[in-house]
Each structure stands twice: as structure tokens, then as C-alpha cells.
Coordinates of C-alpha atoms and ligand atoms in Angstrom, one line a residue:
X1 CA -1.8 78.8 -16.4
X2 CA -3.0 78.3 -12.9
X3 CA -3.0 74.7 -11.9
X4 CA -6.0 73.3 -10.1
X5 CA -5.5 71.1 -7.1
X6 CA -8.1 68.4 -7.2
X7 CA -7.6 67.2 -3.7
X8 CA -10.2 65.2 -1.8
X9 CA -11.8 68.4 -0.3
X10 CA -12.4 70.1 -3.6
X11 CA -13.7 66.8 -5.0
X12 CA -16.3 66.5 -2.2
X13 CA -17.4 70.1 -2.4
X14 CA -18.0 69.6 -6.2
X15 CA -20.1 66.5 -5.6
X16 CA -22.0 66.9 -2.3
X17 CA -23.1 63.5 -0.9
X18 CA -23.3 61.7 -4.2
X19 CA -20.7 59.1 -3.3
X20 CA -22.5 55.9 -2.3
X21 CA -19.3 54.5 -0.8
X22 CA -19.2 57.4 1.6
X23 CA -20.6 56.0 4.9
X24 CA -21.8 59.5 5.8
X25 CA -23.8 60.0 2.6
X26 CA -27.5 59.1 2.8
X27 CA -28.5 56.0 0.8
X28 CA -29.6 56.9 -2.7
X29 CA -32.9 55.7 -4.0
X30 CA -32.9 54.1 -7.4
X31 CA -35.8 53.1 -9.6
X32 CA -35.1 50.5 -12.3
X33 CA -38.0 49.7 -14.6
X34 CA -38.3 46.2 -15.9
X35 CA -35.9 44.8 -13.3
X36 CA -37.6 41.4 -12.9
X37 CA -35.5 39.8 -15.6
X38 CA -32.6 40.2 -18.0
X39 CA -30.6 43.5 -18.2
X40 CA -32.8 45.3 -15.7
X41 CA -32.3 42.6 -13.0
X42 CA -28.5 42.9 -13.4
X43 CA -28.7 46.7 -13.2
X44 CA -30.7 46.4 -10.0
X45 CA -28.2 44.1 -8.5
X46 CA -25.2 46.3 -9.5
X47 CA -26.9 49.5 -8.1
X48 CA -27.8 47.7 -4.8
X49 CA -24.2 46.3 -4.6
X50 CA -22.9 49.9 -4.8
X51 CA -25.1 51.0 -1.9
X52 CA -28.3 52.1 -3.4
X53 CA -31.9 51.2 -2.2
X54 CA -33.4 49.8 -5.4
X55 CA -37.1 49.9 -6.4
X56 CA -37.5 46.8 -8.6
X57 CA -40.3 47.4 -11.1
X58 CA -42.0 44.7 -13.2
X59 CA -45.4 44.4 -15.0
X60 CA -46.4 40.7 -15.0
X61 CA -43.8 38.5 -13.6
X62 CA -44.0 38.9 -9.8
X63 CA -42.0 35.7 -9.1
X64 CA -39.1 36.9 -11.2
X65 CA -39.2 40.3 -9.4
X66 CA -39.1 38.6 -6.1
X67 CA -36.1 36.6 -7.2
X68 CA -34.3 39.9 -8.1
X69 CA -35.2 41.3 -4.6
X70 CA -34.0 38.1 -2.9
X71 CA -30.7 38.3 -4.8
X72 CA -30.3 41.9 -3.7
X73 CA -31.0 41.0 -0.1
X74 CA -28.8 37.9 -0.1
X75 CA -25.9 40.1 -1.2
X76 CA -26.5 42.5 1.7
X77 CA -28.4 45.2 -0.2
X78 CA -31.8 46.7 0.2
X79 CA -34.7 47.1 -2.2
X80 CA -38.5 46.7 -2.7
X81 CA -40.8 45.6 -5.4
X82 CA -43.0 48.1 -7.3
X83 CA -45.4 46.7 -9.9
X84 CA -46.7 49.0 -12.6
X85 CA -47.1 49.2 -16.4
X86 CA -44.8 51.9 -17.8
X87 CA -47.1 52.2 -20.8
X88 CA -49.9 53.3 -18.4
X89 CA -49.5 57.0 -17.4
X90 CA -51.8 56.8 -14.4
X91 CA -50.1 53.7 -13.0
X92 CA -46.6 55.0 -13.6
X93 CA -47.3 58.4 -11.9
X94 CA -49.1 56.8 -9.0
X95 CA -46.1 54.5 -8.4
X96 CA -43.5 57.3 -8.6
X97 CA -45.6 59.4 -6.2
X98 CA -45.7 56.5 -3.8
X99 CA -41.9 56.1 -3.9
X100 CA -41.4 59.8 -3.4
X101 CA -43.9 59.8 -0.5
X102 CA -41.9 57.0 1.2
X103 CA -38.3 58.0 0.4
X104 CA -38.6 61.7 -0.4
X105 CA -36.4 61.4 -3.4
X106 CA -35.3 59.3 -6.4
X107 CA -31.7 60.1 -7.3
X108 CA -31.3 57.4 -9.9
X109 CA -33.8 56.4 -12.7
X110 CA -33.0 53.6 -15.2
X111 CA -35.6 53.5 -17.9
X112 CA -35.0 49.9 -18.9
X113 CA -38.5 48.3 -19.4
X114 CA -39.0 47.4 -23.0
X115 CA -40.6 44.9 -25.4
X116 CA -40.1 43.9 -29.0
X117 CA -42.8 42.6 -31.4
X118 CA -41.1 42.2 -34.8
X119 CA -42.9 42.1 -38.1
X120 CA -42.2 43.5 -41.6
X121 CA -44.0 46.8 -42.1
X122 CA -46.4 45.5 -44.8
X123 CA -47.8 43.0 -42.2
X124 CA -47.6 45.1 -39.1
X125 CA -50.9 45.8 -37.4
X126 CA -51.5 49.3 -35.9
X127 CA -51.8 47.7 -32.4
X128 CA -48.3 46.1 -32.8
X129 CA -46.8 49.5 -33.8
X130 CA -48.6 51.3 -30.9
X131 CA -47.8 48.8 -28.1
X132 CA -44.1 48.9 -28.8
X133 CA -44.1 52.7 -29.0
X134 CA -46.2 53.0 -25.8
X135 CA -43.9 50.8 -23.8
X136 CA -40.4 51.7 -25.1
X137 CA -40.9 55.4 -25.7
X138 CA -44.0 56.8 -24.0
X139 CA -43.0 54.6 -21.0
X140 CA -39.9 56.9 -20.6
X141 CA -42.2 60.0 -20.5
X142 CA -44.7 58.4 -18.1
X143 CA -42.1 57.5 -15.5
X144 CA -39.6 60.3 -15.9
X145 CA -41.8 63.4 -15.7
X146 CA -42.5 63.3 -12.0
X147 CA -39.0 61.9 -11.2
X148 CA -37.2 64.7 -12.9
X149 CA -39.4 67.3 -11.1
X150 CA -38.1 65.8 -7.8
X151 CA -34.5 65.7 -9.1
X152 CA -34.7 69.4 -10.0
X153 CA -36.0 70.2 -6.5
X154 CA -33.1 68.2 -5.0
X155 CA -30.5 69.6 -7.6
X156 CA -29.2 66.1 -8.2
X157 CA -30.1 63.2 -10.5
X158 CA -28.8 60.4 -12.7
X159 CA -31.1 59.2 -15.5
X160 CA -30.1 56.3 -17.8
X161 CA -32.2 55.2 -20.7
X162 CA -31.8 51.8 -22.4
X163 CA -31.9 52.3 -26.1
X164 CA -30.7 49.9 -28.8
X165 CA -28.4 49.6 -31.8
X166 CA -31.8 49.2 -33.7
X167 CA -32.5 52.8 -32.8
X168 CA -29.1 53.9 -34.1
X169 CA -28.9 51.8 -37.3
X170 CA -32.5 50.7 -38.0
X171 CA -33.3 47.0 -38.2
X172 CA -35.5 45.3 -40.8
X173 CA -38.6 43.8 -39.2
X174 CA -38.4 46.3 -36.4
X175 CA -39.8 49.6 -37.6
X176 CA -41.8 50.0 -34.3
X177 CA -38.8 49.1 -32.0
X178 CA -36.3 51.1 -34.1
X179 CA -38.5 54.1 -34.1
X180 CA -39.1 53.9 -30.3
X181 CA -35.4 53.4 -29.5
X182 CA -34.4 56.3 -31.9
X183 CA -37.0 58.4 -30.2
X184 CA -35.4 57.6 -26.9
X185 CA -32.1 58.8 -28.1
X186 CA -33.6 62.1 -29.1
X187 CA -35.4 62.4 -25.8
X188 CA -32.2 61.6 -23.9
X189 CA -30.3 64.4 -25.7
X190 CA -33.2 66.9 -25.3
X191 CA -33.8 66.3 -21.6
X192 CA -30.0 66.5 -20.9
X193 CA -30.1 70.0 -22.3
X194 CA -33.1 70.9 -20.1
X195 CA -31.7 69.7 -16.8
X196 CA -27.9 69.6 -16.9
X197 CA -27.6 73.0 -15.1
X198 CA -29.4 71.4 -12.1
X199 CA -26.7 68.7 -11.7
X200 CA -28.8 66.1 -13.4
X201 CA -27.2 63.9 -16.1
X202 CA -29.2 62.1 -18.7
X203 CA -27.5 59.4 -20.8
X204 CA -28.4 56.3 -22.7
X205 CA -26.8 52.9 -23.0
X206 CA -27.3 51.2 -26.4
X207 CA -26.9 47.4 -26.3
X208 CA -26.4 45.2 -29.3
X209 CA -27.4 41.6 -29.0
X210 CA -27.5 40.6 -25.4
X211 CA -28.5 37.1 -24.1
X212 CA -31.8 37.5 -22.4
X213 CA -35.4 36.2 -22.8
X214 CA -35.9 39.0 -25.4
X215 CA -33.4 37.5 -27.8
X216 CA -33.8 33.8 -27.0
X217 CA -36.0 33.2 -30.1
X218 CA -33.5 34.8 -32.5
X219 CA -30.9 32.7 -34.4
X220 CA -28.0 34.0 -32.3
X221 CA -25.5 31.5 -33.8
X222 CA -26.0 33.2 -37.2
X223 CA -26.2 36.7 -35.8
X224 CA -22.9 36.4 -33.9
X225 CA -21.1 36.0 -37.2
X226 CA -22.1 39.6 -38.0
X227 CA -20.7 40.9 -34.7
X228 CA -17.1 42.0 -34.8
X229 CA -16.5 40.4 -31.4
X230 CA -18.1 37.2 -32.6
X231 CA -20.3 36.7 -29.5
X232 CA -23.5 38.1 -27.9
X233 CA -23.1 40.4 -24.9
X234 CA -24.2 39.6 -21.3
X235 CA -26.6 41.6 -19.1
X236 CA -23.7 42.2 -16.7
X237 CA -21.8 44.0 -19.5
X238 CA -24.7 46.3 -20.1
X239 CA -25.2 46.9 -16.3
X240 CA -21.6 48.0 -15.9
X241 CA -22.2 50.8 -18.4
X242 CA -25.3 51.9 -16.5
X243 CA -23.6 51.8 -13.1
X244 CA -20.8 53.9 -14.6
X245 CA -23.2 56.6 -15.7
X246 CA -24.7 56.6 -12.1
X247 CA -21.3 57.0 -10.5
X248 CA -19.3 60.0 -9.5
X249 CA -16.8 59.1 -12.2
X250 CA -19.4 60.1 -14.7
X251 CA -20.4 63.4 -13.0
X252 CA -19.5 65.6 -16.1
X253 CA -21.0 63.3 -18.7
X254 CA -24.4 64.0 -20.1
X255 CA -26.4 63.7 -23.3
X256 CA -24.3 60.7 -24.4
X257 CA -25.1 57.4 -26.0
X258 CA -22.8 54.6 -25.0
X259 CA -22.8 51.5 -27.2
X260 CA -22.3 48.1 -25.6
X261 CA -22.5 46.1 -28.8
X262 CA -19.3 44.2 -29.4
X263 CA -18.4 46.6 -32.3
X264 CA -21.6 46.5 -34.3
X265 CA -21.9 50.3 -34.5
Ligands
LIG1 P1 -36.4 41.0 -21.1 O1 -37.5 40.7 -22.0 O2 -35.5 40.0 -20.6 O3 -37.0 41.8 -19.8 C1 -37.9 42.8 -20.0 C2 -38.2 43.5 -18.7 O4 -39.1 44.6 -18.9 C3 -39.0 42.6 -17.7 O5 -38.5 42.9 -16.4 C4 -40.4 43.0 -17.9 O6 -41.2 42.7 -16.8 C5 -40.3 44.4 -18.2 N1 -41.4 45.1 -18.9 C6 -41.9 44.8 -20.1 N2 -42.9 45.5 -20.4 C7 -43.1 46.3 -19.3 C8 -44.1 47.3 -18.9 N3 -45.0 47.7 -19.8 N4 -44.0 47.9 -17.7 C9 -43.0 47.6 -16.9 N5 -42.1 46.6 -17.1 C10 -42.2 46.0 -18.3 O7 -35.6 42.2 -21.9 P2 -34.1 42.6 -21.9 O8 -33.5 42.5 -20.5 O9 -33.4 41.9 -23.0 O10 -34.2 44.1 -22.3 C11 -34.1 45.2 -21.4 C12 -34.0 46.5 -22.2 O11 -32.9 46.5 -23.0 C13 -35.2 46.8 -23.1 O12 -35.5 48.1 -23.1 C14 -34.7 46.3 -24.4 O13 -35.4 47.0 -25.5 C15 -33.3 46.8 -24.3 N6 -32.4 46.0 -25.2 C16 -32.2 44.7 -25.2 C17 -31.3 44.1 -26.0 C18 -31.1 42.6 -26.0 O14 -30.4 42.1 -26.9 N7 -31.6 41.8 -25.1 C19 -30.6 44.8 -27.1 C20 -30.8 46.2 -27.0 C21 -31.7 46.8 -26.2 P3 -42.0 41.3 -16.6 O15 -41.0 40.3 -16.1 O16 -43.0 41.6 -15.5 O17 -42.6 41.0 -17.9

């Protein structure tokens, strides 16, 4: 069998200007939704530290978004703040259009913005069901549609969706959240099939219990007993998986769901 010589020249021609550590490559633009706090903030910091210009989205908490941007800039990176509600289609599309007008491209999209509003099904009001679906699942559609159009034109893109073990296993008290996150897994797999021939990868990271404001009201001491690794995860551990999917090392990986859950699934 003929052996293939994967020298540096072959490697570069397979992956034109995608390497953010290549000083000749133009800076990639990344959009991270829900980057003012928690996992999204860590993802934004990691992407900026690996040479990307990061658009830091938030919906309410401007001060926290400014803290994310300051941390990016203090570390020598670049970014900007972009407020919009991912659950609102008009706002999302206007924001994406504005980024594309300014930068001409978005190479990396991390659909991270999410909320939980837990209640047993028998007590769940229709608005609680709808709001969680609108943010966690329709938010993906609202933000991704125009971004992916641009990626197809540019023949390059990396999309990472943040799902959850609740979407994989189902969680009592979370029919809304579990349904939205399971939907996101389906959308990840379907979109990857639509666009992978255009050098666009679409993957999902599925965290377990991560220490953020979202989980601060949960009895984490009890929950960790059920986790094989006997501890909650950190936003940094989730961000590492996201940055991996955005790297050249992951250029042939698409349609995958990577668990960062301490062994729960
Ligand atoms: P946090 O509650 O700490 O942060 C949520 C972020 O999402 C904030 O930046 C918030 O902005 C933003 N956000 C919320 N709603 C909207 C909206 N409508 N439009 C734009 N931004 C919005 O959450 P985590 O960091 O814990 O979670 C991040 C993602 O990871 C979510 O998708 C979550 O479902 C998922 N996840 C989290 C797990 C965990 O254990 N923490 C486990 C599994 C998945 P603002 O500050 O302005 O409110």
C-alpha cells in the first residue's frame, strides 16, 4: 500500500489558513453566545488565548460581559461585546449581520447560551416549557442560520453546540431542558451532514454537573456522590473540549457529541 507522507506542506495545503498559531494566517472571528459568565466566559477566554477575535454575547448582564472582555484584553487578546437575546430571531439575525458587516466572516460559532427552569411536568406552566425551548434550542436556529450561510460561502467553519447529559439521559424535573438539549443533539448531527462537504464541522460538547451560577442552587454535595469521578466539573474543563473542536487537530471530526461529565454517561 502506498504510504502517505504527511509533511508540513501537505498538512498546510489540506487546511488552508486555519491555524491560529500561524502568524501569516488572518485572525479568525469567533462568536460565543452567553459568554458573560460560566462556561461561555471560559470558552471566550480560551478562544482569545489561541488567537481568535472573540465576540462576547450576553443578554442582561453587561457588567459581567465587560469583565470577560477585560480578562481577554489583559491576557493580550482581542474581542468585543455584542448584546442580544438568542431567543429573539430578529435581534439574533441583526447582531450576526452587524458582525459580518464589520469582520466579513465568522469562522467559529459556539452556541452556549442557555437557561434552566426546573419543575415536575404536572406543575410546569406552558411559558416555562416555551422559554427554555426558545433559548436553548430555537436560539441555536436563530444564531446559526446566517452564520452558516457565511461559512458555506467561505468554505470553512467550526460550530460547537453546548448540550447536556440531561439531553442524553433525561432528567426528572427537566422535561423542558432535556427536550431542548436532546433537540440540539439532533440538530448538531443533521447540520453536520448538510455542511461537512464545505469544510464546516458541527459538533457538540455535553457537560455533566459544572460549577457555575446555573448549578449553584443544586445540592452539589449530594449530586457528586452519583458522579463516578466524585466531583463536579469546572468551566475550564468544558472549554478545553470546545477549543479542541475548533482546532486543526479536530479537522476531520464532525457530527460528534463529546461528554465532559466525570463518567456520568
Ligand atoms: P450560566 O447561567 O452560568 O450562564 C449563562 C450564560 O448564558 C450567561 O452568559 C447568560 O447571559 C447567557 N444567556 C442566558 N440566556 C440568554 C439569552 N436568551 N440570550 C443570550 N445569552 C443568554 O450557565 P452555564 O455557564 O452553567 O451554562 C452554559 C451552557 O452550558 C448552557 O447552555 C447550559 O445549558 C450548558 N450546561 C451547563 C451545565 C452546568 O452544570 N453548568 C451542564 C450541562 C450543560 P447574562 O449574563 O446576560 O444573563
